[in-house]
Each structure stands twice: as C-alpha cells, then as structure tokens.
JSON list of C-alpha atoms in Angstrom, two decimals:
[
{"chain": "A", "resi": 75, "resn": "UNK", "atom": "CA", "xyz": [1.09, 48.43, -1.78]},
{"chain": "A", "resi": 76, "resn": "UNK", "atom": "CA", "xyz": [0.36, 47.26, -5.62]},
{"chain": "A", "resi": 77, "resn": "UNK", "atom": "CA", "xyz": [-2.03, 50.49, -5.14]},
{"chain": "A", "resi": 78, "resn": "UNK", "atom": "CA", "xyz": [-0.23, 53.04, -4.37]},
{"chain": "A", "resi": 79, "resn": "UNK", "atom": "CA", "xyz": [2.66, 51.71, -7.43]},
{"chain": "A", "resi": 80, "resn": "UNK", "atom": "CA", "xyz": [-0.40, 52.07, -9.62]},
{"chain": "A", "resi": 81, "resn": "UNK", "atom": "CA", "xyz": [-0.40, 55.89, -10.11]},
{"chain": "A", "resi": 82, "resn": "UNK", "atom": "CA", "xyz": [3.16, 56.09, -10.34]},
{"chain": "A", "resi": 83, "resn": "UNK", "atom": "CA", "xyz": [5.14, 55.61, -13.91]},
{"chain": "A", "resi": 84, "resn": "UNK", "atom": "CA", "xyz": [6.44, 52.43, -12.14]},
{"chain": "A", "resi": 85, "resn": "UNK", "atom": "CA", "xyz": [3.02, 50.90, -12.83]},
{"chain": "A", "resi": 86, "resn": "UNK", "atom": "CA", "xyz": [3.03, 52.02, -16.50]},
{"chain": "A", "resi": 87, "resn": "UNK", "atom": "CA", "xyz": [6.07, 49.31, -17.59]},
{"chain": "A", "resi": 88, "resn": "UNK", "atom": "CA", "xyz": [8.59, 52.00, -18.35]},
{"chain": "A", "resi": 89, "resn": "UNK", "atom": "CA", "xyz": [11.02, 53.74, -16.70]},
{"chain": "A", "resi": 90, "resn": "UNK", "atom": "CA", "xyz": [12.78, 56.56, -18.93]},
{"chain": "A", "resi": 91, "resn": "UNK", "atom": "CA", "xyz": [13.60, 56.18, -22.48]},
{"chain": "A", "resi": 92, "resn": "UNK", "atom": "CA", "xyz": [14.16, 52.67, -21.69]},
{"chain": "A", "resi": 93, "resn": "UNK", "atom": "CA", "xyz": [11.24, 49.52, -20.76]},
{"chain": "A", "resi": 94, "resn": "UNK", "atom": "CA", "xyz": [12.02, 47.91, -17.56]},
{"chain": "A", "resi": 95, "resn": "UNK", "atom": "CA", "xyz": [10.27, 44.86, -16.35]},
{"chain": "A", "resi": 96, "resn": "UNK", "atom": "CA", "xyz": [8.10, 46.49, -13.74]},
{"chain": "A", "resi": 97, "resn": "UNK", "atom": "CA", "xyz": [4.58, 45.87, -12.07]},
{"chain": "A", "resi": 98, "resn": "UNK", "atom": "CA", "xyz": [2.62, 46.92, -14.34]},
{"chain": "A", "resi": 99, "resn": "UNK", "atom": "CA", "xyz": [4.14, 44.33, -16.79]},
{"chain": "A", "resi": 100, "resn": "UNK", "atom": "CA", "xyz": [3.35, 41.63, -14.68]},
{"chain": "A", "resi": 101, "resn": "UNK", "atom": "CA", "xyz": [0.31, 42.48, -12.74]},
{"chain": "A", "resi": 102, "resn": "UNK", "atom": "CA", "xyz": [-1.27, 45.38, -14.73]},
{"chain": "A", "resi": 103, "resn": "UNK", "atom": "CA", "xyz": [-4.38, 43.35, -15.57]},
{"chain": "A", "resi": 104, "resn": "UNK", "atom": "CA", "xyz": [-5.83, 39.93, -13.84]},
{"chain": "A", "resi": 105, "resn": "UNK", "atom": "CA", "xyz": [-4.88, 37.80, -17.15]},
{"chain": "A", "resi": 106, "resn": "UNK", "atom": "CA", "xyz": [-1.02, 39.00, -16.74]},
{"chain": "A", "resi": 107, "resn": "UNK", "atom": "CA", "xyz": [-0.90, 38.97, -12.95]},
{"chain": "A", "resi": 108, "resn": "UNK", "atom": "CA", "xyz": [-2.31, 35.19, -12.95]},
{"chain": "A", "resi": 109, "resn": "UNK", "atom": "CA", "xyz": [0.02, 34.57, -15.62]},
{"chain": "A", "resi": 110, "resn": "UNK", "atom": "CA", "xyz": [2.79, 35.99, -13.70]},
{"chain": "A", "resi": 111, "resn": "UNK", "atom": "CA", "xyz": [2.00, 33.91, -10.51]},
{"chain": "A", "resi": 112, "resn": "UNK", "atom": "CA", "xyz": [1.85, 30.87, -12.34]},
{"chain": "A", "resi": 113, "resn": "UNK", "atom": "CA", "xyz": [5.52, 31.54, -13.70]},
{"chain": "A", "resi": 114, "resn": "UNK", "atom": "CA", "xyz": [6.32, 32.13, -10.58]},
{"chain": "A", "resi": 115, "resn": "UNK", "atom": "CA", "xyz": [5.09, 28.78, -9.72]},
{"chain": "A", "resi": 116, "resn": "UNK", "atom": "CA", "xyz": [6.60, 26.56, -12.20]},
{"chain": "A", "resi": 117, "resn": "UNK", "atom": "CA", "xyz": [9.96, 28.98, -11.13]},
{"chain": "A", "resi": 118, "resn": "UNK", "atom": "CA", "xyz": [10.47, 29.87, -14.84]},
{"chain": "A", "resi": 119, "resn": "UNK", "atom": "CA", "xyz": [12.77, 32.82, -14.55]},
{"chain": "A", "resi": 120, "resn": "UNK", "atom": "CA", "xyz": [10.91, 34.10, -11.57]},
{"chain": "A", "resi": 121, "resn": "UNK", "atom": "CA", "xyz": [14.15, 35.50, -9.83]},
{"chain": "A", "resi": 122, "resn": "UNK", "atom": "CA", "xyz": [16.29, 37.57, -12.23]},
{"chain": "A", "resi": 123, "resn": "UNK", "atom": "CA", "xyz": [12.68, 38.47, -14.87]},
{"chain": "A", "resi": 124, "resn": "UNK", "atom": "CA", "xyz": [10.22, 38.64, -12.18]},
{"chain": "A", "resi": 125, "resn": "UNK", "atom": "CA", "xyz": [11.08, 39.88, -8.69]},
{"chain": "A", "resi": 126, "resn": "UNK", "atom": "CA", "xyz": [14.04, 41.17, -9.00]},
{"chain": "A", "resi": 127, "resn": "UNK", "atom": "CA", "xyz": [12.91, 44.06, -11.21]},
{"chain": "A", "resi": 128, "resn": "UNK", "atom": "CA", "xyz": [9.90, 44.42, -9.33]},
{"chain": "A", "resi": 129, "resn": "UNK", "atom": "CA", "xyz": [12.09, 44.46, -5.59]},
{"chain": "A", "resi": 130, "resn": "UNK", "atom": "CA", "xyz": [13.91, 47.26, -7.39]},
{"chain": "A", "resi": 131, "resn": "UNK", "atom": "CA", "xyz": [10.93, 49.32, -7.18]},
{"chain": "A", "resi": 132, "resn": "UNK", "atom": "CA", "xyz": [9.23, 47.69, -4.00]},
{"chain": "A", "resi": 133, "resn": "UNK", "atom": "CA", "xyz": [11.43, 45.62, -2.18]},
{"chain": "A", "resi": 134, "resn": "UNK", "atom": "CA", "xyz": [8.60, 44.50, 0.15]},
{"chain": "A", "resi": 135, "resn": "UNK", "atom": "CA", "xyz": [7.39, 42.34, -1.98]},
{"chain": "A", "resi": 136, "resn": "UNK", "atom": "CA", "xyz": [9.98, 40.06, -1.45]},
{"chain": "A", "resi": 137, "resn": "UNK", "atom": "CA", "xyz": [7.80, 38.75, 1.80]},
{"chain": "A", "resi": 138, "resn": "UNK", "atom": "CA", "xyz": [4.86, 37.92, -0.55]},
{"chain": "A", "resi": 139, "resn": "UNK", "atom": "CA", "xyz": [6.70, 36.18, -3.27]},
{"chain": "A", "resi": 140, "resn": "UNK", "atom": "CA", "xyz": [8.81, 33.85, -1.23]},
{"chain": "A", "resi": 141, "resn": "UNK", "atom": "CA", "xyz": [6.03, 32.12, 1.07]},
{"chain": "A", "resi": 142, "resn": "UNK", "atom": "CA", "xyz": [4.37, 32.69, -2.03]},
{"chain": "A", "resi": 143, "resn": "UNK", "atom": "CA", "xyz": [6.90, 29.94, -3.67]},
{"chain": "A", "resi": 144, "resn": "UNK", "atom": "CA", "xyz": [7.34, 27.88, -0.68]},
{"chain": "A", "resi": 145, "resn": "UNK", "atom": "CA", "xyz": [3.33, 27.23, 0.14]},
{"chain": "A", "resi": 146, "resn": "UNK", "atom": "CA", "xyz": [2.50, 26.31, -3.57]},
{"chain": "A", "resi": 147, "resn": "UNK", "atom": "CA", "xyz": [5.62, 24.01, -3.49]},
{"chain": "A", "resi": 148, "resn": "UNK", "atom": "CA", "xyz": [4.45, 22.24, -0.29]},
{"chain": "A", "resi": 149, "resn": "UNK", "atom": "CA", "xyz": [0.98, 22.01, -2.07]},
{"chain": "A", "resi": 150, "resn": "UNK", "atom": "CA", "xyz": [2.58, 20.41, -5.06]},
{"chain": "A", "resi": 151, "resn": "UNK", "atom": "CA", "xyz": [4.17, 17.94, -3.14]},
{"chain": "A", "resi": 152, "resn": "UNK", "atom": "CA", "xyz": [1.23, 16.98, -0.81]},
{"chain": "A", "resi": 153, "resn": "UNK", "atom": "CA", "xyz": [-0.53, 16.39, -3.78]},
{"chain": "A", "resi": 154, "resn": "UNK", "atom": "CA", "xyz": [2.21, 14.17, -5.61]},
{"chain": "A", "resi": 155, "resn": "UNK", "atom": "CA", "xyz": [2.80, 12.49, -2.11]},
{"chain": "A", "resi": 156, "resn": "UNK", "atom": "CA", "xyz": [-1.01, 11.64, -1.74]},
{"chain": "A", "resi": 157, "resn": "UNK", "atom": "CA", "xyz": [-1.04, 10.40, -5.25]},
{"chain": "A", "resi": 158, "resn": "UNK", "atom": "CA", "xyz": [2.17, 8.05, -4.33]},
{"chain": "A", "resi": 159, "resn": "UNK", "atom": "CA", "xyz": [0.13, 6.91, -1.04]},
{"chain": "A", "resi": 160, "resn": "UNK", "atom": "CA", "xyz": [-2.98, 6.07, -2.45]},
{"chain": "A", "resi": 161, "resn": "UNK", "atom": "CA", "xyz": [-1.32, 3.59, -5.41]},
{"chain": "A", "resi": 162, "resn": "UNK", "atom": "CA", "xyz": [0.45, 1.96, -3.22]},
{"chain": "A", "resi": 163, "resn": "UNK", "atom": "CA", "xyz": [-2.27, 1.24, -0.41]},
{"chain": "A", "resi": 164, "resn": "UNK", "atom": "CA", "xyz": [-4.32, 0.35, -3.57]},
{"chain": "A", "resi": 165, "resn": "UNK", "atom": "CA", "xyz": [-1.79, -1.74, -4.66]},
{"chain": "A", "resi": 166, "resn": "UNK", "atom": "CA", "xyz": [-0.58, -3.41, -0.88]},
{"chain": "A", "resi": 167, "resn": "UNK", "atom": "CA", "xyz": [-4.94, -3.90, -0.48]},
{"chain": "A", "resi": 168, "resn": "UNK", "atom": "CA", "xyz": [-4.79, -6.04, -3.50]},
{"chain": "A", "resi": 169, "resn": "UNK", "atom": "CA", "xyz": [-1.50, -7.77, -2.75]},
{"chain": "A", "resi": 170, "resn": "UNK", "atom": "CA", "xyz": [-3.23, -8.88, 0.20]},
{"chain": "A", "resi": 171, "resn": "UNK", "atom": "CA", "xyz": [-6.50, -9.68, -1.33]},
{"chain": "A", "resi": 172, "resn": "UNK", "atom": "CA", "xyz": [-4.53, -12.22, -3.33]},
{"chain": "A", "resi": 173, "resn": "UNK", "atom": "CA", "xyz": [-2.60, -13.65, -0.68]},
{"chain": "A", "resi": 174, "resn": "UNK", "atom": "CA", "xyz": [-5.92, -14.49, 1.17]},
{"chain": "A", "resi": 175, "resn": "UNK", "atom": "CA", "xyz": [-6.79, -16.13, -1.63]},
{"chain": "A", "resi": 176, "resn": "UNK", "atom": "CA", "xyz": [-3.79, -17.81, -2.31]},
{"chain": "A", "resi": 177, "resn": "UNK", "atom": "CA", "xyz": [-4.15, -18.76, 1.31]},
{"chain": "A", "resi": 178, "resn": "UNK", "atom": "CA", "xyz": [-7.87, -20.49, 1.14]},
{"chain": "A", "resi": 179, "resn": "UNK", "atom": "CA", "xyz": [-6.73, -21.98, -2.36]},
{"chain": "A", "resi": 180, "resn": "UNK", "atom": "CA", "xyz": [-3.64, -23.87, -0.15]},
{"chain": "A", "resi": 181, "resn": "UNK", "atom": "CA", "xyz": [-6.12, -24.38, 2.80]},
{"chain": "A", "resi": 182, "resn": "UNK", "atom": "CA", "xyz": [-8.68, -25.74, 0.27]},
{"chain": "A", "resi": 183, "resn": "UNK", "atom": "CA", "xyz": [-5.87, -28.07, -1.40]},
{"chain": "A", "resi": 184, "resn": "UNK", "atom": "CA", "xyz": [-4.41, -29.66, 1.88]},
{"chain": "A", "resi": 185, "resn": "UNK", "atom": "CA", "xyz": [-8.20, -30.63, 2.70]},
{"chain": "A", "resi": 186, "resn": "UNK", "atom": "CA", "xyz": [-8.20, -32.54, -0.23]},
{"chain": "A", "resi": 187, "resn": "UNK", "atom": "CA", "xyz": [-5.24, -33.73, 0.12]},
{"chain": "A", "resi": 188, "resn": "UNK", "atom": "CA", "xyz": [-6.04, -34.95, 3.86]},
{"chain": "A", "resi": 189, "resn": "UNK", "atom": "CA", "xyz": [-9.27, -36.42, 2.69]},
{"chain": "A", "resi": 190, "resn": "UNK", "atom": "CA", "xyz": [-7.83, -38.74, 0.12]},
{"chain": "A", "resi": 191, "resn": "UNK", "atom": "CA", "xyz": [-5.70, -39.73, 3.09]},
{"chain": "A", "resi": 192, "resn": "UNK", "atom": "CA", "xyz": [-8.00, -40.34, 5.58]},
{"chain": "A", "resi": 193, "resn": "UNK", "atom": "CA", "xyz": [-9.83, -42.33, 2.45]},
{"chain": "A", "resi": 194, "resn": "UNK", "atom": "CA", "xyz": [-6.87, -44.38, 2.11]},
{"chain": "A", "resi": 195, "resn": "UNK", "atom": "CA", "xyz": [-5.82, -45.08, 5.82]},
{"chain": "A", "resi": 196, "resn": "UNK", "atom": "CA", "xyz": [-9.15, -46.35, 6.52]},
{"chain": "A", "resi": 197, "resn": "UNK", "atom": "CA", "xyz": [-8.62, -49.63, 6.44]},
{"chain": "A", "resi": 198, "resn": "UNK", "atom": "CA", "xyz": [-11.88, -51.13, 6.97]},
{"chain": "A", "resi": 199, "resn": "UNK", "atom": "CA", "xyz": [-13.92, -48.80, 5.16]},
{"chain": "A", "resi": 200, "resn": "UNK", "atom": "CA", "xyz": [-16.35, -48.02, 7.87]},
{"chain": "A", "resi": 201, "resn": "UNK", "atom": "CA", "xyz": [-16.00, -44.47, 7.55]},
{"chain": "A", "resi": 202, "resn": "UNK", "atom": "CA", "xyz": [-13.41, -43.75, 10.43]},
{"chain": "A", "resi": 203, "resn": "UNK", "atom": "CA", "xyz": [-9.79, -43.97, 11.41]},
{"chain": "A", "resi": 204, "resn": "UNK", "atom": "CA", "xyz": [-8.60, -45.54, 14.66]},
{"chain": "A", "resi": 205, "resn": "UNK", "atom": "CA", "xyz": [-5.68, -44.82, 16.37]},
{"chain": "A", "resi": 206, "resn": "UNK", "atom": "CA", "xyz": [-3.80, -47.90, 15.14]},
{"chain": "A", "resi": 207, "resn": "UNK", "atom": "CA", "xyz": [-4.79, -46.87, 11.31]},
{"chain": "A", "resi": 208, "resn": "UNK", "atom": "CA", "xyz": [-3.22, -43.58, 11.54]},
{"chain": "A", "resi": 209, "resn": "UNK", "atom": "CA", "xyz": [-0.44, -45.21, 12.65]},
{"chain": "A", "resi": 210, "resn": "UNK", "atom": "CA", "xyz": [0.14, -47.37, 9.78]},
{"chain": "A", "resi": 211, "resn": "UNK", "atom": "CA", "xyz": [-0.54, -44.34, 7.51]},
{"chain": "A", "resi": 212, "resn": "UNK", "atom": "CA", "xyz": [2.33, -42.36, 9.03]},
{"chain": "A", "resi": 213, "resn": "UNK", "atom": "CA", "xyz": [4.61, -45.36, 8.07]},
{"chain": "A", "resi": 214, "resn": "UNK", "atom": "CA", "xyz": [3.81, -43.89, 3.91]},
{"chain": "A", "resi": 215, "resn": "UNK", "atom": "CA", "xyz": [6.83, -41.61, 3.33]},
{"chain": "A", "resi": 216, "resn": "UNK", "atom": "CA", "xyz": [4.43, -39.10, 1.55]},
{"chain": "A", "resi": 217, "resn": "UNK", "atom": "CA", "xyz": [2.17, -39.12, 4.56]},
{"chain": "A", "resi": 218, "resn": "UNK", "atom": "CA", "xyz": [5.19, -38.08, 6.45]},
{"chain": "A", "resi": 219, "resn": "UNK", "atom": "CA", "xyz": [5.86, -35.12, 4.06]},
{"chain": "A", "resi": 220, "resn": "UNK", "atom": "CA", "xyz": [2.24, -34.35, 3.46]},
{"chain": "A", "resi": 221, "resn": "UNK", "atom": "CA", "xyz": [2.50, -33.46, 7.56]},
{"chain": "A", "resi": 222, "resn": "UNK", "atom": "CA", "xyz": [6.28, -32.22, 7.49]},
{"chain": "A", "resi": 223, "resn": "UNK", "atom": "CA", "xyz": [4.80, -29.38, 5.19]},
{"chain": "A", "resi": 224, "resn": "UNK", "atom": "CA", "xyz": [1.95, -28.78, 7.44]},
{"chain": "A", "resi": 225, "resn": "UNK", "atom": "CA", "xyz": [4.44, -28.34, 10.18]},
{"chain": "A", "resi": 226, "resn": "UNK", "atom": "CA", "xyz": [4.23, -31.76, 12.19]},
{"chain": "A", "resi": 227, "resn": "UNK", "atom": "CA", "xyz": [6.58, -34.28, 12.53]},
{"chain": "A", "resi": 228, "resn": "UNK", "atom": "CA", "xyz": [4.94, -37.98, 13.20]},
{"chain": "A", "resi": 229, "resn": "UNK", "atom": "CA", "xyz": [4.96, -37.74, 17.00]},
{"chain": "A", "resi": 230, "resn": "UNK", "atom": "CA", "xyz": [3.12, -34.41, 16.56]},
{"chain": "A", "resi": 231, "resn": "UNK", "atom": "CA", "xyz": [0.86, -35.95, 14.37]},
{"chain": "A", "resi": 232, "resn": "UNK", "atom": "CA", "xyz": [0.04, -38.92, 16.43]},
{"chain": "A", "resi": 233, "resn": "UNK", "atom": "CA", "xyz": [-0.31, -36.34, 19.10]},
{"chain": "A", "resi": 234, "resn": "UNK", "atom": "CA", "xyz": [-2.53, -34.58, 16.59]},
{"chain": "A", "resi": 235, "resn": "UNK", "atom": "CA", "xyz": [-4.86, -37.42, 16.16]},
{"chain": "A", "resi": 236, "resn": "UNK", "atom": "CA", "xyz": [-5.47, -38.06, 20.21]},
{"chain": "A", "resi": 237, "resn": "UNK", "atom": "CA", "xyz": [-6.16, -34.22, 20.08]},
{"chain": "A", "resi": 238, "resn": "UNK", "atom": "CA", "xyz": [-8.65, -34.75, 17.26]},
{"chain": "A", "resi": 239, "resn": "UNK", "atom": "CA", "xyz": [-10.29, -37.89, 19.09]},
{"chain": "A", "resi": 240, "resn": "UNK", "atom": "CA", "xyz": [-12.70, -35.90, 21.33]},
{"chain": "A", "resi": 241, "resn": "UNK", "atom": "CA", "xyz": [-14.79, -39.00, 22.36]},
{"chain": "A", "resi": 242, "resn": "UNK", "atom": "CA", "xyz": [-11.89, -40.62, 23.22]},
{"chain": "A", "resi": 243, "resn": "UNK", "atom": "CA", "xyz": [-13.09, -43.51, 21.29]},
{"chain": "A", "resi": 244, "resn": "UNK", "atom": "CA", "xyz": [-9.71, -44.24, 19.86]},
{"chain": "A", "resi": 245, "resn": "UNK", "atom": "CA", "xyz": [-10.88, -43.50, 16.52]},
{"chain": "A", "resi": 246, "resn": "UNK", "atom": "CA", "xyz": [-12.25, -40.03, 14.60]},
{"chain": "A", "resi": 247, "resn": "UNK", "atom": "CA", "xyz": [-14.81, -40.20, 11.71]},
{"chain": "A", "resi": 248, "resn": "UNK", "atom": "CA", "xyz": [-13.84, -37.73, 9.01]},
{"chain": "A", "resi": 249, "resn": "UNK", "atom": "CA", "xyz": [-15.36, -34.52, 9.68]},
{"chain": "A", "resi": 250, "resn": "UNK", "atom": "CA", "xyz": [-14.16, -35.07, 13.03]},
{"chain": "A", "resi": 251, "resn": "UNK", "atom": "CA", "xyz": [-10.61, -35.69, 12.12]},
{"chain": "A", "resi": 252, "resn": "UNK", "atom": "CA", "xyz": [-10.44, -32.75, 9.34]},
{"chain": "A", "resi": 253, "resn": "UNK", "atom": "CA", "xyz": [-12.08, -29.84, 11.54]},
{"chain": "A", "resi": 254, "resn": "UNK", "atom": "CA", "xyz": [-9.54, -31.36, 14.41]},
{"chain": "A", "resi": 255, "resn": "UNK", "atom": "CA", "xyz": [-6.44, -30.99, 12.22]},
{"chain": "A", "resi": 256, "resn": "UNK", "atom": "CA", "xyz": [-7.66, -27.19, 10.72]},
{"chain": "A", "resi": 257, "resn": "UNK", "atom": "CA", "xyz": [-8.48, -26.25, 14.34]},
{"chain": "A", "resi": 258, "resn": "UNK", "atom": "CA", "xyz": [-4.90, -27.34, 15.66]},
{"chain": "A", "resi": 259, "resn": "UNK", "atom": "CA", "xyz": [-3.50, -25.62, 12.47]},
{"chain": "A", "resi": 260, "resn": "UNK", "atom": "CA", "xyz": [-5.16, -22.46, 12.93]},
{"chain": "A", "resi": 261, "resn": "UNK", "atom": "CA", "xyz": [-3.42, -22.15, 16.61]}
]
C-alpha cells in the first residue's frame, strides 16, 4: 500500500533528474493528502495531474480513487436533492395553508351572502323562511346565480330547502337553513 511506496524514492516526489507528480506530492503529509482528495472531489484535473501519475507507480489505486469519486458524487447529490425536496414541500405546505384559507374566506363570504338572503326572502319578518318564500326568492335572477355558483340549479335548491326543513314544518329558521345548506355542500 501507501506504506510500503513510502520508503521507496517514489514517495520522495522525484523520479531521476526530473520531478514527477508522484505520492508523495499528493499524500506526503495529511494537509496535502486532504488537499489532494478534495481536488479529486471537485474533479479539478484529478485524471491526467492526479491518478494517472500516481497509477504509473501503483496502478491499484485506481480501485480506491474511482468509488472514491463516485460515493462523494452520490453524496453531493443527495444533499442537493434533499435541499430541492425540502423547499418545495415547504413551499407545497404553504400553498396549501393558503388555499385553506382562501377556502374558509369563500366559505365565510357565501354565509354572508346567504344570510342577507334569507334576510331578504323573509317576507314576514318573523325570523324564518317557508317553503313558499324560498320560492319567490329563487324567482331573483341573482338568487339563481348566487346558487348556480354554489353548484345548484333551482330544482336542486328547492330540493335543498325540503332537505334543510328537518321538522317538516314547511319552513326553516335561519340557523336551521344555513347549517342545512353547508351540510349538503360539504357532501
């Protein structure tokens, strides 16, 4: 191994007159052997000024620098991939944080909405709608819509209101009438 190459003039960083790039140029001392594996890493000239030169003198160590390569790339990417992952869960949690609320909000609105209604259509003013009321109301064109956009056409609604008449009294007070509707909405 690394070892045995460290007696030998291999280890010393020249070969002859001339200096090769050997081991002991890139792993002589812990400082240039981290060095070295971090060039490795980032796959700055780690073929043709790294192993190569040292394959010429121990071609074994071929079989440490390759999974070497391929582990730390894997690493990288699990990293970079769990980075990509967590932003967008972060960012799909708080798309659907706002939808919910955008939700409620429309929820919220269309109680209103159904109130002032139900305010209107009460003829009498004693507090609750009969059948024959609601009727009437569904003859206001944006009474019609109000239900069209909650999904009912006027048969559905009238079908709605016997739904909502749980006495069968022919008539529904308010609270009656608006948990009735959200209940048939919710499915």
């Amino acid at each position: 191994g690394l070892r045995e190459l460290r007696d030998q003039e291999l280890f010393s960083g020249t070969h002859g007159s001339n200096r090769n790039y050997v081991i002991g140029d890139f792993f002589g001392d812990m400082e240039s052997g981290m060095f070295t594996l971090f060039q490795i890493l980032t796959l700055e000239s780690w073929c043709m000024g790294i192993v190569r030169p040292i394959m010429y003198h121990a071609p074994w160590t071929l079989l440490v620098f390759v999974p070497y390569i391929v582990f730390n790339t894997v690493a990288v990417l699990n990293v970079v991939t769990g980075i990509f992952v967590d932003q967008i869960m972060a960012a799909s949690k708080a798309d659907g944080d706002h939808m919910l609320k955008v939700r409620e909000q429309q929820v919220m609105q269309q109680l209103g909405e159904l109130r002032d209604w139900f305010k209107q259509g009460d003829a009498d003013g004693d507090g609750t709608l009969t059948y024959e009321e609601f009727k009437e109301l569904l003859e206001v064109e944006k009474f019609k819509v109000f239900f069209l956009r909650m999904g009912m056409d006027a048969h559905e609604a009238l079908a709605l209101f016997r739904t909502v008449d749980t006495d069968d009294s022919g008539s529904a007070d308010i609270e009656e009438f608006l948990f009735g509707v959200m209940r048939v909405r919710s499915g």
